[in-house]
Every structure is written in structure tokens, then in C-alpha cells.
Amino acid sequence: MESAQHMLRTGRRGTLFEFSMALRDLAMSWDRRGLAWSLAWHDVVSRYRGSILGPFWITISMGLMVLGIGLLYARLFGISVAEFMPYVAMGIVFFGLMSGTINEGCETFVQARNMLSQTALPMFAFVWRTVLRNLINLAHHAVIIVAVIVVFGLWREMVILPALAGLVLTVLNLSWISMLAAIASARFRDIPQFVMSVMQFAIFMTPVFWKPDAFPDRHAFLTLNPFYHMLTTIRAPLLGEQADGLSYIVLAIAAVLGWALTFSVFAVTRRRIVHYL
Amino acid sequence: MKPPEVSITVTDLSLRFPVYGVDAKSLKKNLARVTVGGRLGSSNTGATEVTALSNISFNLRPGDRLGLVGHNGSGKTTLLRALSGAYEPDEGQIEVRGRIAALLDLSLGIDPSATGVDNIRLRGRIAGMSAKEIEGKMDEIAAFSGLGPFLAMPMKTYSAGMQARLAFAVATAVEADVLLMDEWISVGDAEFKKLAHRRLLNLVERAGILVLASHDTQLLRLYCNKVMRMEGGIASEVKDIRRIDELLAAA
């Protein structure tokens, strides 16, 4: 349908048809991936227009938090700074990716209202826009990660590949959560507030600032927290530790189930979303 | 390498807008409804529905320039948006062959704090041009806008007329077979109006089909060769433009 040459819109219903249309939307967003990228890049550029440091302001504020919490908590918990600082640094930076992608997901469709109501642009493109924007931000904050790796000599024992696998699994999961939040927020305007509260709660419940040593391995408090799995699969390998294989499995299963759920919700609500806005 | 025949085919198109009231948008209300067990809403989705278009059918072939007339709220804009692919029909079918360009809102995708050049890129991207195509057209767009060195300045420093010039220049830079317009765009000073007019005519000529919604019968007579009257979401037959008075008198 959506080759630029031919557009077909029908009032046909039926589960199979709705799913095939949703799949088309996804395929179209891939054909026009340049659009998602341009929008994401434009978002970053325009948010910090006129500022000299731009997104690095967030990096600096994160860096300051890392420094403060790293020094203070290391003292409070009686852990060496060399051990604790990189731990907190990675925790804060990667949790920033998670909360950013999910919180901003609530705005994905609401913000694109104008474009969605007068063009045939694929809706998935706007989901990718949010995800890509947060990845661009992460690329800025990676400065902090590189700094702790160099300063504390982590490059000697860190392993990149499992960390990358963790990052990919994390982003796969974040994107479906972000999209689900986008659809829900378009329909119910309470959702953004709700999501924000959950994410605020999650930052304290997840071992971002603290070490889970007090818990026995695979304690339910940790294993039931999806953010724990996301964080640990990225962070542990970078710290030269081995992440529990279970976390990778949990993330992989969550990605499959989560996308199945989100895609189904999208297929069912797709034709309505533009009217929600 | 002419693409297959340009055409618009609309069959039995009906479009209903669910209106989600302020109340319906609160999750609490929805949860409350579930726990109480009754349905407060008037339809099964809990929303009131407004029928915006009902049972519309028409066919357009290359060379057709259809004017849409009708009162405010008669469904002209909704029909244009449906033709652009933004709205899904509730019943019936819309089939459009050819590249669609919808000039419904000049300010679509315009970021006032970005420079003129950045806005050209962004808007071009939204209209479906690739980065390469945009760069290829950049000079032409810049020249037409007549803004010269101002293109390097943020758009918020422009006067309203200058902003309209740029938006117009980008919006009309698209290559399209099907052109959808809500009101004939007239912007800028007298001199620019003449330029704009010529550019639009050019665009219309290149495009196979034009659908134009307007209240100005003079204008419609000038640019369209067919006319359709909308009233309360119901469309008349497509008639020859010479019978526009007859169509309006029938009201």
C-alpha cells in the first residue's frame, strides 16, 4: 500500500487485517528510517539551541551526581571509592537511558499530533524517534563511562560483548515499554504522571546507588525488577564481573512477550490513536 | 518512466470521530466504571461518536481538479485528511494512486527556533523527500523564498510574512501527482502573491489531480473543472464546475 505511489485505506476489520496493517506501518517506518533519525536529531539540536555545551549540560549534572554520590556513599557504606564510583557512574547513566526512554515515550504520539492528523506517516517512526533521541543522549553521557573506565583502569578486565548484548536487550525492552506508554498516554492523560511516579520509585528500588550484596543471589526483590536485569547485564560486564545468565534470559523473554503485547495493542488501537489526540 | 495512472477512488466512505470527553480521558473514571459494573458511555468504547463523513463515493482521473464547497463543519477538511491517509475509514474504502502532497497546514513541522535552512530540511523530510532530494532542491527553495541571508537566521526572527514565504516555498517544493489543498494559499505581499500564484498553478499542472476545499466560488471557477458540495458529511455528486451555482442553489 504505502509505496509513495499507492495508498489504500479501508474500513475493513478483522484481527488478521488489523495485524497486517500494523505490520505495514512497521515496515514503512523502516523504509523511512531517515525520517525518525532526522526528527530525533532535530529534537536534540533544538532542545539545546543557543547553549554552548548543549546536551553535555546533562552530562555535567550527571557527572556531578556521580562524583557526589560516589564519594559520599562509598564512605557511608564503607566501600572503596575505586570500587563504588564506576558502579554508581554506570548505574546513573544507564538508568538515565531507561527512565528517559520510558518517560518521554508518554509524549511520543501526543507531541506528534499535528503530523499524525494530516499525513500518512508511519506511527512507528515516532516511537523510533523517541528511542533514537535517548540513544543520542546516551552517546553524550558515555563520556562519563569512558572517564571512569580510564581513571579506574577498568579496561583491563572489562568485557565488551556481554555488555553490548545487555544494551541491545535493554533497548529492545525499553522500546516496547515506551510505545505502550505512548499509546496509553494518548488515550488516558493520567498515564504520564503515573509513569513518572513509577520511574521515580524504580530508581530507588533498583540497585543504581546501592549494591545488592545484602540480598542473597536471585532474591525475588531483585529478580522481579525488570530494571535490575537491564542494568546488571550492561554494568556487570563493564565492571569485569559476570552478569547472571538468568538476567539475559529474562530480558530476552520479556522482549518477546512485551513486543507481542505491545504490537497487539497497537494493531487493535491503531486506527483510533489519531482520534485520541 | 511514467508511474501507473494517477487516480482517486472513494467508495462508500464513512468516517466517525469518537469524542473522548474530558471525563473519559481520566483513567479513574474508566476504572470506576469497571468496578461499578455499568456503562456510562453512550457507545461501547465509552465515547460519543460524531459522524463526520457518511457514504461518500467518487472517482477522479488525471486532469480532474475537484473543488469542494460547503459550510464550516461540513466535512471538507476531514475528507482531505482522509485522502491524505491520516484517518482510517470506518466503512468503505479510499484508494489513491500517485504521490500525495497535502498542503493543509503551512506550519506543519516548522520549528520557530530553528534556522530557515534547518526548517527546509525538516519539512522536506516530513513531506517524504530524502536528504539528497532536499539538498538538490535547496537552492531552488531558497531562491524562491527570496529570503537570502535570512535563511541562516532562526525563523522566530522573521516577520509573519517572511515565515509564510518560507513555509510556502518548502511546502510547494514537493513533486506530487495528487495535490490536496485546504483553501488556496495566499501569502505575502502583492509581488510575492503573484509569484506564489504562478508556482501553485505550475504545481497543479504537474500534479495529475487537485482537490481543493474553498469558500471562494470565484477561485473554484478559476482553478477547478469539477465541483462537489458537502453538507453535514454527505457529499453531492461530482458536477461540472459550470453547474456550481445550481449546486449551491440546491441548498
Short mmCIF file of C-alpha atoms in Angstrom, two decimals:
data_model
loop_
_atom_site.label_atom_id
_atom_site.label_comp_id
_atom_site.label_asym_id
_atom_site.label_seq_id
_atom_site.Cartn_x
_atom_site.Cartn_y
_atom_site.Cartn_z
CA MET A 1 0.00 0.00 0.00
CA GLU A 2 2.36 2.61 1.22
CA SER A 3 4.80 2.82 -1.54
CA ALA A 4 4.55 6.53 -2.10
CA GLN A 5 2.67 5.64 -5.26
CA HIS A 6 -0.31 3.80 -3.90
CA MET A 7 -2.37 4.33 -0.80
CA LEU A 8 -5.24 2.12 0.19
CA ARG A 9 -7.32 2.76 3.29
CA THR A 10 -10.30 0.62 4.04
CA GLY A 11 -12.89 0.21 6.72
CA ARG A 12 -12.20 -3.49 6.70
CA ARG A 13 -11.97 -5.04 10.14
CA GLY A 14 -10.88 -8.41 11.35
CA THR A 15 -7.97 -9.34 13.55
CA LEU A 16 -5.78 -10.62 10.76
CA PHE A 17 -6.31 -7.50 8.70
CA GLU A 18 -5.58 -5.17 11.62
CA PHE A 19 -2.34 -7.04 12.29
CA SER A 20 -1.26 -6.87 8.68
CA MET A 21 -1.89 -3.10 8.69
CA ALA A 22 0.14 -2.71 11.86
CA LEU A 23 2.92 -4.70 10.25
CA ARG A 24 2.77 -2.40 7.24
CA ASP A 25 3.17 0.59 9.50
CA LEU A 26 6.26 -1.03 10.97
CA ALA A 27 7.70 -1.84 7.55
CA MET A 28 7.04 1.72 6.38
CA SER A 29 8.84 3.14 9.37
CA TRP A 30 11.84 1.09 8.29
CA ASP A 31 11.61 2.38 4.72
CA ARG A 32 11.57 5.88 6.11
CA ARG A 33 14.07 5.38 8.92
CA GLY A 34 15.80 8.56 7.81
CA LEU A 35 12.74 10.48 8.98
CA ALA A 36 12.89 9.08 12.53
CA TRP A 37 16.57 9.86 12.65
CA SER A 38 16.11 13.42 11.37
CA LEU A 39 13.37 14.11 13.89
CA ALA A 40 15.39 12.67 16.77
CA TRP A 41 18.47 14.62 15.79
CA HIS A 42 16.42 17.76 15.38
CA ASP A 43 14.92 17.26 18.86
CA VAL A 44 18.34 17.11 20.45
CA VAL A 45 19.67 20.05 18.49
CA SER A 46 16.63 22.23 19.09
CA ARG A 47 16.37 21.49 22.79
CA TYR A 48 19.83 22.90 23.38
CA ARG A 49 19.90 25.54 20.68
CA GLY A 50 21.92 28.55 21.69
CA SER A 51 23.58 26.75 24.56
CA ILE A 52 27.29 26.17 24.16
CA LEU A 53 27.53 22.86 25.97
CA GLY A 54 24.19 21.54 24.75
CA PRO A 55 23.36 18.01 25.88
CA PHE A 56 26.65 17.99 27.77
CA TRP A 57 24.90 20.03 30.45
CA ILE A 58 23.01 16.90 31.41
CA THR A 59 26.29 15.02 31.24
CA ILE A 60 27.85 17.51 33.61
CA SER A 61 24.98 17.32 36.07
CA MET A 62 25.13 13.53 35.90
CA GLY A 63 28.89 13.66 36.38
CA LEU A 64 28.45 15.83 39.45
CA MET A 65 25.92 13.43 40.89
CA VAL A 66 28.26 10.52 40.20
CA LEU A 67 31.08 12.33 41.94
CA GLY A 68 28.98 13.34 44.96
CA ILE A 69 27.17 10.08 45.46
CA GLY A 70 30.28 8.07 44.61
CA LEU A 71 32.35 9.75 47.30
CA LEU A 72 29.63 10.05 49.93
CA TYR A 73 28.10 6.59 49.68
CA ALA A 74 31.48 4.91 49.40
CA ARG A 75 32.21 6.43 52.80
CA LEU A 76 28.78 5.63 54.25
CA PHE A 77 28.80 2.05 53.05
CA GLY A 78 32.49 1.62 53.77
CA ILE A 79 33.34 0.61 50.20
CA SER A 80 36.44 1.82 48.39
CA VAL A 81 35.86 4.73 46.01
CA ALA A 82 37.64 2.83 43.24
CA GLU A 83 35.06 0.12 43.51
CA PHE A 84 32.00 2.25 44.10
CA MET A 85 32.48 5.22 41.78
CA PRO A 86 32.40 3.27 38.47
CA TYR A 87 29.46 1.29 39.80
CA VAL A 88 27.41 4.41 40.51
CA ALA A 89 28.54 6.14 37.33
CA MET A 90 27.25 3.32 35.12
CA GLY A 91 24.15 2.97 37.23
CA ILE A 92 23.17 6.61 36.82
CA VAL A 93 23.99 6.84 33.12
CA PHE A 94 22.17 3.65 32.10
CA PHE A 95 19.23 4.26 34.36
CA GLY A 96 19.01 7.66 32.68
CA LEU A 97 18.54 5.87 29.36
CA MET A 98 15.75 3.75 30.84
CA SER A 99 13.80 6.49 32.57
CA GLY A 100 14.31 8.88 29.64
CA THR A 101 13.03 6.46 27.02
CA ILE A 102 10.02 5.45 29.10
CA ASN A 103 9.07 8.90 30.42
CA GLU A 104 9.42 10.57 27.03
CA GLY A 105 7.51 7.69 25.49
CA CYS A 106 4.39 9.19 27.05
CA GLU A 107 4.80 12.21 24.76
CA THR A 108 5.54 10.28 21.58
CA PHE A 109 2.12 10.47 19.95
CA VAL A 110 0.74 13.45 21.85
CA GLN A 111 3.56 15.63 20.56
CA ALA A 112 3.24 14.36 17.00
CA ARG A 113 -0.44 15.21 16.93
CA ASN A 114 -0.19 17.69 14.07
CA MET A 115 1.79 15.42 11.86
CA LEU A 116 -0.33 12.36 12.58
CA SER A 117 -3.59 14.12 11.82
CA GLN A 118 -2.69 15.29 8.34
CA THR A 119 -0.14 12.94 6.89
CA ALA A 120 0.18 9.21 6.34
CA LEU A 121 3.48 8.99 8.22
CA PRO A 122 4.00 5.63 9.93
CA MET A 123 3.32 5.78 13.66
CA PHE A 124 6.28 3.59 14.44
CA ALA A 125 8.54 6.33 13.11
CA PHE A 126 7.63 8.44 16.13
CA VAL A 127 8.40 5.59 18.52
CA TRP A 128 11.84 5.23 16.96
CA ARG A 129 12.25 8.98 17.22
CA THR A 130 11.92 8.80 21.00
CA VAL A 131 14.22 5.79 21.29
CA LEU A 132 16.85 7.29 18.97
CA ARG A 133 16.75 10.61 20.79
CA ASN A 134 17.57 8.86 24.04
CA LEU A 135 20.34 6.87 22.41
CA ILE A 136 21.83 10.11 21.11
CA ASN A 137 21.71 11.46 24.66
CA LEU A 138 23.34 8.28 25.92
CA ALA A 139 26.15 8.79 23.43
CA HIS A 140 26.86 12.13 25.11
CA HIS A 141 26.77 10.68 28.60
CA ALA A 142 29.09 7.88 27.52
CA VAL A 143 31.83 10.39 28.28
CA ILE A 144 31.28 9.61 31.96
CA ILE A 145 31.54 5.88 31.36
CA VAL A 146 34.73 6.31 29.37
CA ALA A 147 36.13 8.53 32.12
CA VAL A 148 35.59 6.02 34.92
CA ILE A 149 36.88 3.21 32.74
CA VAL A 150 40.09 5.10 32.11
CA VAL A 151 40.54 6.58 35.60
CA PHE A 152 39.89 3.37 37.48
CA GLY A 153 41.63 1.13 34.96
CA LEU A 154 38.55 -0.94 34.23
CA TRP A 155 39.69 -1.57 30.66
CA ARG A 156 41.98 -4.26 31.98
CA GLU A 157 39.20 -6.62 32.98
CA MET A 158 36.02 -5.40 31.34
CA VAL A 159 34.28 -7.47 28.67
CA ILE A 160 32.51 -5.57 25.93
CA LEU A 161 30.46 -8.20 24.17
CA PRO A 162 28.13 -9.26 27.03
CA ALA A 163 27.63 -5.59 27.89
CA LEU A 164 26.64 -4.84 24.29
CA ALA A 165 24.28 -7.80 24.32
CA GLY A 166 22.79 -6.40 27.52
CA LEU A 167 22.40 -2.97 25.94
CA VAL A 168 20.66 -4.41 22.87
CA LEU A 169 18.27 -6.45 25.01
CA THR A 170 17.63 -3.42 27.20
CA VAL A 171 16.83 -1.15 24.26
CA LEU A 172 14.55 -3.82 22.78
CA ASN A 173 12.63 -3.88 26.04
CA LEU A 174 12.64 -0.14 26.53
CA SER A 175 11.18 0.44 23.08
CA TRP A 176 8.10 -1.67 23.68
CA ILE A 177 7.55 -0.14 27.10
CA SER A 178 7.96 3.30 25.55
CA MET A 179 5.46 2.53 22.80
CA LEU A 180 2.93 1.07 25.22
CA ALA A 181 3.25 4.22 27.31
CA ALA A 182 2.77 6.29 24.15
CA ILE A 183 -0.49 4.57 23.23
CA ALA A 184 -1.81 4.59 26.78
CA SER A 185 -0.90 8.26 27.30
CA ALA A 186 -2.66 9.27 24.11
CA ARG A 187 -5.87 7.76 25.42
CA PHE A 188 -5.57 8.46 29.15
CA ARG A 189 -3.95 11.68 30.21
CA ASP A 190 -3.19 10.35 33.69
CA ILE A 191 -0.66 7.89 32.38
CA PRO A 192 2.33 10.27 32.08
CA GLN A 193 2.04 11.22 35.76
CA PHE A 194 1.67 7.58 36.69
CA VAL A 195 4.68 6.54 34.62
CA MET A 196 6.78 9.31 36.11
CA SER A 197 5.94 8.19 39.65
CA VAL A 198 6.79 4.61 38.82
CA MET A 199 10.14 5.59 37.34
CA GLN A 200 10.96 7.76 40.32
CA PHE A 201 10.14 4.88 42.61
CA ALA A 202 12.14 2.49 40.45
CA ILE A 203 15.37 4.46 40.68
CA PHE A 204 15.46 3.79 44.43
CA MET A 205 14.24 0.22 44.26
CA THR A 206 16.82 -0.71 41.63
CA PRO A 207 20.47 -1.10 42.63
CA VAL A 208 21.55 2.13 40.98
CA PHE A 209 23.10 3.82 44.02
CA TRP A 210 23.45 0.78 46.24
CA LYS A 211 24.94 -2.66 45.95
CA PRO A 212 22.63 -5.63 46.21
CA ASP A 213 25.11 -7.51 48.43
CA ALA A 214 22.66 -7.54 51.32
CA PHE A 215 20.38 -9.81 49.32
CA PRO A 216 21.08 -13.45 48.63
CA ASP A 217 21.59 -14.23 44.94
CA ARG A 218 18.40 -14.19 42.90
CA HIS A 219 16.33 -12.74 45.68
CA ALA A 220 12.80 -12.01 44.48
CA PHE A 221 13.26 -8.33 45.30
CA LEU A 222 15.81 -8.18 42.50
CA THR A 223 14.64 -10.80 40.05
CA LEU A 224 11.14 -9.33 39.89
CA ASN A 225 12.51 -5.91 39.00
CA PRO A 226 12.97 -5.64 35.22
CA PHE A 227 15.26 -2.64 35.61
CA TYR A 228 17.61 -4.71 37.73
CA HIS A 229 18.09 -7.14 34.85
CA MET A 230 18.59 -4.36 32.32
CA LEU A 231 21.12 -2.61 34.47
CA THR A 232 23.08 -5.62 35.60
CA THR A 233 23.52 -7.10 32.12
CA ILE A 234 25.13 -3.88 30.94
CA ARG A 235 27.00 -2.87 34.06
CA ALA A 236 28.46 -6.12 35.40
CA PRO A 237 30.49 -6.96 32.28
CA LEU A 238 31.85 -3.42 32.15
CA LEU A 239 32.98 -3.79 35.76
CA GLY A 240 34.71 -7.02 34.86
CA GLU A 241 32.13 -9.16 36.62
CA GLN A 242 29.88 -11.76 35.17
CA ALA A 243 26.20 -11.00 34.99
CA ASP A 244 23.84 -13.79 35.92
CA GLY A 245 22.83 -15.68 32.77
CA LEU A 246 19.28 -15.63 34.12
CA SER A 247 19.09 -11.88 33.56
CA TYR A 248 19.81 -12.28 29.85
CA ILE A 249 17.15 -14.94 29.59
CA VAL A 250 14.62 -12.83 31.48
CA LEU A 251 15.29 -9.87 29.20
CA ALA A 252 15.04 -11.97 26.05
CA ILE A 253 11.71 -13.45 27.14
CA ALA A 254 10.41 -10.07 28.28
CA ALA A 255 11.34 -8.56 24.90
CA VAL A 256 9.43 -11.24 23.00
CA LEU A 257 6.36 -11.20 25.23
CA GLY A 258 6.40 -7.44 25.62
CA TRP A 259 6.59 -6.81 21.90
CA ALA A 260 3.84 -9.34 21.27
CA LEU A 261 1.64 -7.49 23.74
CA THR A 262 2.52 -4.01 22.51
CA PHE A 263 2.13 -4.95 18.89
CA SER A 264 -1.28 -6.47 19.58
CA VAL A 265 -2.41 -3.36 21.43
CA PHE A 266 -1.14 -1.24 18.57
CA ALA A 267 -2.92 -3.38 15.97
CA VAL A 268 -6.19 -3.01 17.83
CA THR A 269 -5.94 0.72 18.61
CA ARG A 270 -4.03 1.89 15.51
CA ARG A 271 -6.97 3.41 13.68
CA ARG A 272 -8.16 5.13 16.85
CA ILE A 273 -4.92 6.64 18.07
CA VAL A 274 -5.18 9.70 15.84
CA HIS A 275 -8.62 10.38 17.29
CA TYR A 276 -7.35 10.12 20.86
CA LEU A 277 -5.02 13.05 20.33
CA MET B 1 9.05 6.05 -16.71
CA LYS B 2 5.60 7.37 -16.00
CA PRO B 3 4.12 5.72 -12.91
CA PRO B 4 0.80 3.90 -13.28
CA GLU B 5 -2.27 6.01 -13.88
CA VAL B 6 -2.96 8.59 -11.21
CA SER B 7 -6.37 8.21 -9.64
CA ILE B 8 -8.51 8.65 -6.55
CA THR B 9 -11.26 6.17 -5.90
CA VAL B 10 -13.51 6.61 -2.90
CA THR B 11 -16.22 4.04 -2.28
CA ASP B 12 -18.91 4.32 0.39
CA LEU B 13 -16.61 6.17 2.71
CA SER B 14 -17.89 6.76 6.23
CA LEU B 15 -15.86 8.30 8.98
CA ARG B 16 -16.88 8.71 12.58
CA PHE B 17 -14.99 10.62 15.21
CA PRO B 18 -15.13 9.27 18.66
CA VAL B 19 -15.18 12.24 21.01
CA TYR B 20 -13.36 11.45 24.16
CA GLY B 21 -14.73 13.89 26.69
CA VAL B 22 -12.56 15.33 29.40
CA ASP B 23 -14.09 12.80 31.73
CA ALA B 24 -13.49 9.84 29.51
CA LYS B 25 -9.82 10.68 29.35
CA SER B 26 -9.32 10.13 33.04
CA LEU B 27 -8.32 6.63 33.91
CA LYS B 28 -10.08 6.83 37.24
CA LYS B 29 -13.45 7.16 35.58
CA ASN B 30 -12.77 4.16 33.41
CA LEU B 31 -11.69 2.05 36.34
CA ALA B 32 -14.65 3.25 38.33
CA ARG B 33 -16.92 2.13 35.56
CA VAL B 34 -15.48 -1.33 35.59
CA THR B 35 -15.87 -1.69 39.33
CA VAL B 36 -19.37 -0.30 39.38
CA GLY B 37 -20.25 -2.55 36.52
CA GLY B 38 -22.41 -0.19 34.49
CA ARG B 39 -21.65 1.65 31.29
CA LEU B 40 -21.83 5.38 31.46
CA GLY B 41 -20.69 5.98 27.91
CA SER B 42 -23.05 6.08 25.00
CA SER B 43 -21.11 3.70 22.80
CA ASN B 44 -19.26 0.54 23.59
CA THR B 45 -15.94 2.35 23.69
CA GLY B 46 -17.29 4.81 26.18
CA ALA B 47 -17.15 7.68 23.75
CA THR B 48 -19.71 9.72 21.93
CA GLU B 49 -19.37 9.44 18.20
CA VAL B 50 -19.76 12.16 15.64
CA THR B 51 -20.33 11.13 12.09
CA ALA B 52 -18.07 13.36 10.02
CA LEU B 53 -18.48 11.74 6.64
CA SER B 54 -21.13 9.34 5.51
CA ASN B 55 -21.36 7.23 2.41
CA ILE B 56 -19.18 9.25 0.12
CA SER B 57 -18.26 7.87 -3.27
CA PHE B 58 -16.45 9.49 -6.13
CA ASN B 59 -13.80 8.88 -8.74
CA LEU B 60 -11.13 11.21 -10.00
CA ARG B 61 -8.95 10.72 -13.08
CA PRO B 62 -5.85 12.58 -14.25
CA GLY B 63 -6.72 16.14 -15.17
CA ASP B 64 -9.56 16.35 -12.68
CA ARG B 65 -9.47 19.41 -10.46
CA LEU B 66 -12.14 18.96 -7.88
CA GLY B 67 -13.42 21.87 -5.82
CA LEU B 68 -15.08 21.11 -2.50
CA VAL B 69 -17.68 23.58 -1.32
CA GLY B 70 -19.74 23.58 1.83
CA HIS B 71 -20.31 25.34 5.12
CA ASN B 72 -17.92 25.23 8.01
CA GLY B 73 -18.01 21.81 9.60
CA SER B 74 -19.46 20.15 6.53
CA GLY B 75 -16.57 17.70 6.34
CA LYS B 76 -14.33 19.26 3.70
CA THR B 77 -11.17 19.20 5.78
CA THR B 78 -11.96 15.78 7.18
CA LEU B 79 -12.32 14.45 3.66
CA LEU B 80 -8.96 15.98 2.70
CA ARG B 81 -7.30 14.44 5.73
CA ALA B 82 -8.83 11.09 4.96
CA LEU B 83 -7.49 11.39 1.40
CA SER B 84 -4.05 12.18 2.79
CA GLY B 85 -4.11 8.89 4.67
CA ALA B 86 -4.22 10.27 8.19
CA TYR B 87 -7.69 8.97 9.03
CA GLU B 88 -8.83 5.43 8.58
CA PRO B 89 -12.31 4.97 7.17
CA ASP B 90 -14.83 3.32 9.47
CA GLU B 91 -16.55 1.95 6.44
CA GLY B 92 -15.78 1.95 2.78
CA GLN B 93 -12.51 2.45 1.05
CA ILE B 94 -10.14 5.09 -0.22
CA GLU B 95 -7.64 4.27 -2.91
CA VAL B 96 -5.16 6.82 -4.14
CA ARG B 97 -2.60 6.11 -6.84
CA GLY B 98 0.25 8.54 -7.17
CA ARG B 99 2.37 10.61 -4.83
CA ILE B 100 0.22 12.59 -2.44
CA ALA B 101 1.06 16.06 -1.24
CA ALA B 102 -1.22 17.55 1.37
CA LEU B 103 -0.92 21.31 1.75
CA LEU B 104 -3.36 21.50 4.61
CA ASP B 105 -1.27 23.35 7.13
CA LEU B 106 1.65 25.52 6.11
CA SER B 107 3.15 25.48 9.59
CA LEU B 108 3.35 21.68 9.78
CA GLY B 109 6.69 20.62 11.16
CA ILE B 110 8.02 24.16 11.39
CA ASP B 111 10.23 24.85 14.39
CA PRO B 112 10.42 28.60 15.07
CA SER B 113 13.70 28.40 16.93
CA ALA B 114 15.49 26.60 14.10
CA THR B 115 17.06 28.43 11.16
CA GLY B 116 15.35 28.73 7.83
CA VAL B 117 17.64 26.15 6.25
CA ASP B 118 17.03 23.65 9.06
CA ASN B 119 13.31 24.12 8.64
CA ILE B 120 13.55 23.45 4.92
CA ARG B 121 15.34 20.17 5.70
CA LEU B 122 12.86 19.14 8.39
CA ARG B 123 9.77 19.98 6.43
CA GLY B 124 11.18 18.28 3.34
CA ARG B 125 11.80 15.14 5.36
CA ILE B 126 8.26 15.11 6.68
CA ALA B 127 6.95 15.54 3.15
CA GLY B 128 8.79 12.37 2.21
CA MET B 129 11.88 13.72 0.47
CA SER B 130 15.23 12.07 1.07
CA ALA B 131 18.14 14.08 2.42
CA LYS B 132 19.63 14.07 -1.07
CA GLU B 133 16.49 15.31 -2.76
CA ILE B 134 16.25 18.15 -0.28
CA GLU B 135 19.82 19.25 -0.82
CA GLY B 136 19.13 19.12 -4.56
CA LYS B 137 16.17 21.44 -4.17
CA MET B 138 17.69 23.65 -1.53
CA ASP B 139 18.89 26.34 -3.92
CA GLU B 140 15.61 26.50 -5.73
CA ILE B 141 13.62 26.74 -2.48
CA ALA B 142 15.98 29.35 -1.08
CA ALA B 143 15.76 31.39 -4.26
CA PHE B 144 12.00 31.23 -4.38
CA SER B 145 11.60 32.24 -0.76
CA GLY B 146 13.66 35.32 -1.57
CA LEU B 147 14.97 35.37 1.99
CA GLY B 148 18.65 35.30 1.09
CA PRO B 149 20.90 35.68 4.13
CA PHE B 150 17.92 35.44 6.49
CA LEU B 151 17.82 31.70 5.84
CA ALA B 152 20.70 31.32 8.26
CA MET B 153 18.68 33.04 11.00
CA PRO B 154 16.16 31.40 13.32
CA MET B 155 12.63 31.57 11.99
CA LYS B 156 11.36 33.35 15.06
CA THR B 157 13.26 36.44 13.92
CA TYR B 158 11.18 36.52 10.73
CA SER B 159 8.16 38.66 10.22
CA ALA B 160 4.89 36.78 9.74
CA GLY B 161 5.09 37.39 6.01
CA MET B 162 8.63 36.04 5.80
CA GLN B 163 7.66 32.95 7.75
CA ALA B 164 4.78 32.35 5.40
CA ARG B 165 7.10 32.78 2.40
CA LEU B 166 9.46 30.12 3.62
CA ALA B 167 6.75 27.71 4.67
CA PHE B 168 5.11 28.19 1.31
CA ALA B 169 8.35 27.67 -0.58
CA VAL B 170 9.05 24.37 1.15
CA ALA B 171 5.51 23.11 1.11
CA THR B 172 5.26 23.61 -2.62
CA ALA B 173 8.65 22.13 -3.48
CA VAL B 174 7.25 18.61 -3.45
CA GLU B 175 6.78 16.52 -6.54
CA ALA B 176 3.24 15.26 -6.40
CA ASP B 177 0.66 13.56 -8.55
CA VAL B 178 -2.19 14.28 -6.17
CA LEU B 179 -2.41 17.67 -4.54
CA LEU B 180 -4.73 18.24 -1.59
CA MET B 181 -5.32 21.81 -0.52
CA ASP B 182 -7.42 23.39 2.16
CA GLU B 183 -8.12 26.91 0.90
CA TRP B 184 -5.97 28.37 -1.82
CA ILE B 185 -2.86 29.56 -0.11
CA SER B 186 -2.31 33.27 -0.45
CA VAL B 187 0.54 34.74 1.49
CA GLY B 188 2.93 37.64 1.47
CA ASP B 189 2.90 40.98 -0.27
CA ALA B 190 1.43 41.69 -3.68
CA GLU B 191 4.60 40.84 -5.52
CA PHE B 192 5.02 37.54 -3.72
CA LYS B 193 1.38 36.72 -4.24
CA LYS B 194 1.92 36.84 -7.96
CA LEU B 195 4.96 34.57 -7.67
CA ALA B 196 3.11 32.22 -5.36
CA HIS B 197 0.18 32.09 -7.68
CA ARG B 198 2.35 31.11 -10.63
CA ARG B 199 4.12 28.45 -8.59
CA LEU B 200 0.89 26.93 -7.43
CA LEU B 201 -0.51 26.84 -10.93
CA ASN B 202 2.65 25.15 -12.05
CA LEU B 203 2.32 22.61 -9.28
CA VAL B 204 -1.30 21.97 -10.12
CA GLU B 205 -0.39 21.47 -13.74
CA ARG B 206 2.30 18.94 -12.90
CA ALA B 207 0.06 17.15 -10.43
CA GLY B 208 -2.45 14.87 -12.07
CA ILE B 209 -5.27 15.61 -9.66
CA LEU B 210 -6.13 18.54 -7.44
CA VAL B 211 -8.64 18.53 -4.63
CA LEU B 212 -9.24 22.00 -3.27
CA ALA B 213 -11.58 22.99 -0.47
CA SER B 214 -12.65 26.61 -0.52
CA HIS B 215 -15.50 29.00 0.18
CA ASP B 216 -14.49 31.23 -2.68
CA THR B 217 -16.58 30.30 -5.71
CA GLN B 218 -14.65 32.76 -7.88
CA LEU B 219 -11.48 30.89 -7.08
CA LEU B 220 -13.02 27.48 -7.61
CA ARG B 221 -14.31 28.56 -11.00
CA LEU B 222 -10.81 29.65 -11.91
CA TYR B 223 -8.88 26.54 -10.92
CA CYS B 224 -11.28 23.63 -10.84
CA ASN B 225 -13.15 21.84 -13.54
CA LYS B 226 -15.35 19.81 -11.23
CA VAL B 227 -17.14 20.57 -8.03
CA MET B 228 -18.66 18.63 -5.18
CA ARG B 229 -20.79 20.02 -2.41
CA MET B 230 -20.50 18.77 1.14
CA GLU B 231 -23.21 19.17 3.70
CA GLY B 232 -23.25 17.57 7.12
CA GLY B 233 -20.81 14.90 6.00
CA ILE B 234 -22.86 13.99 2.94
CA ALA B 235 -21.48 14.70 -0.49
CA SER B 236 -23.35 15.64 -3.61
CA GLU B 237 -22.49 14.18 -6.97
CA VAL B 238 -19.37 15.43 -8.67
CA LYS B 239 -20.57 18.00 -11.19
CA ASP B 240 -19.04 20.15 -13.84
CA ILE B 241 -17.77 23.43 -12.44
CA ARG B 242 -20.18 25.36 -14.70
CA ARG B 243 -23.01 23.99 -12.63
CA ILE B 244 -21.65 25.29 -9.35
CA ASP B 245 -24.46 27.84 -8.94
CA GLU B 246 -27.05 25.19 -9.46
CA LEU B 247 -25.32 23.07 -6.83
CA LEU B 248 -25.16 25.90 -4.34
CA ALA B 249 -28.72 26.95 -5.01
CA ALA B 250 -29.92 23.46 -4.21
CA ALA B 251 -29.10 24.14 -0.60
#
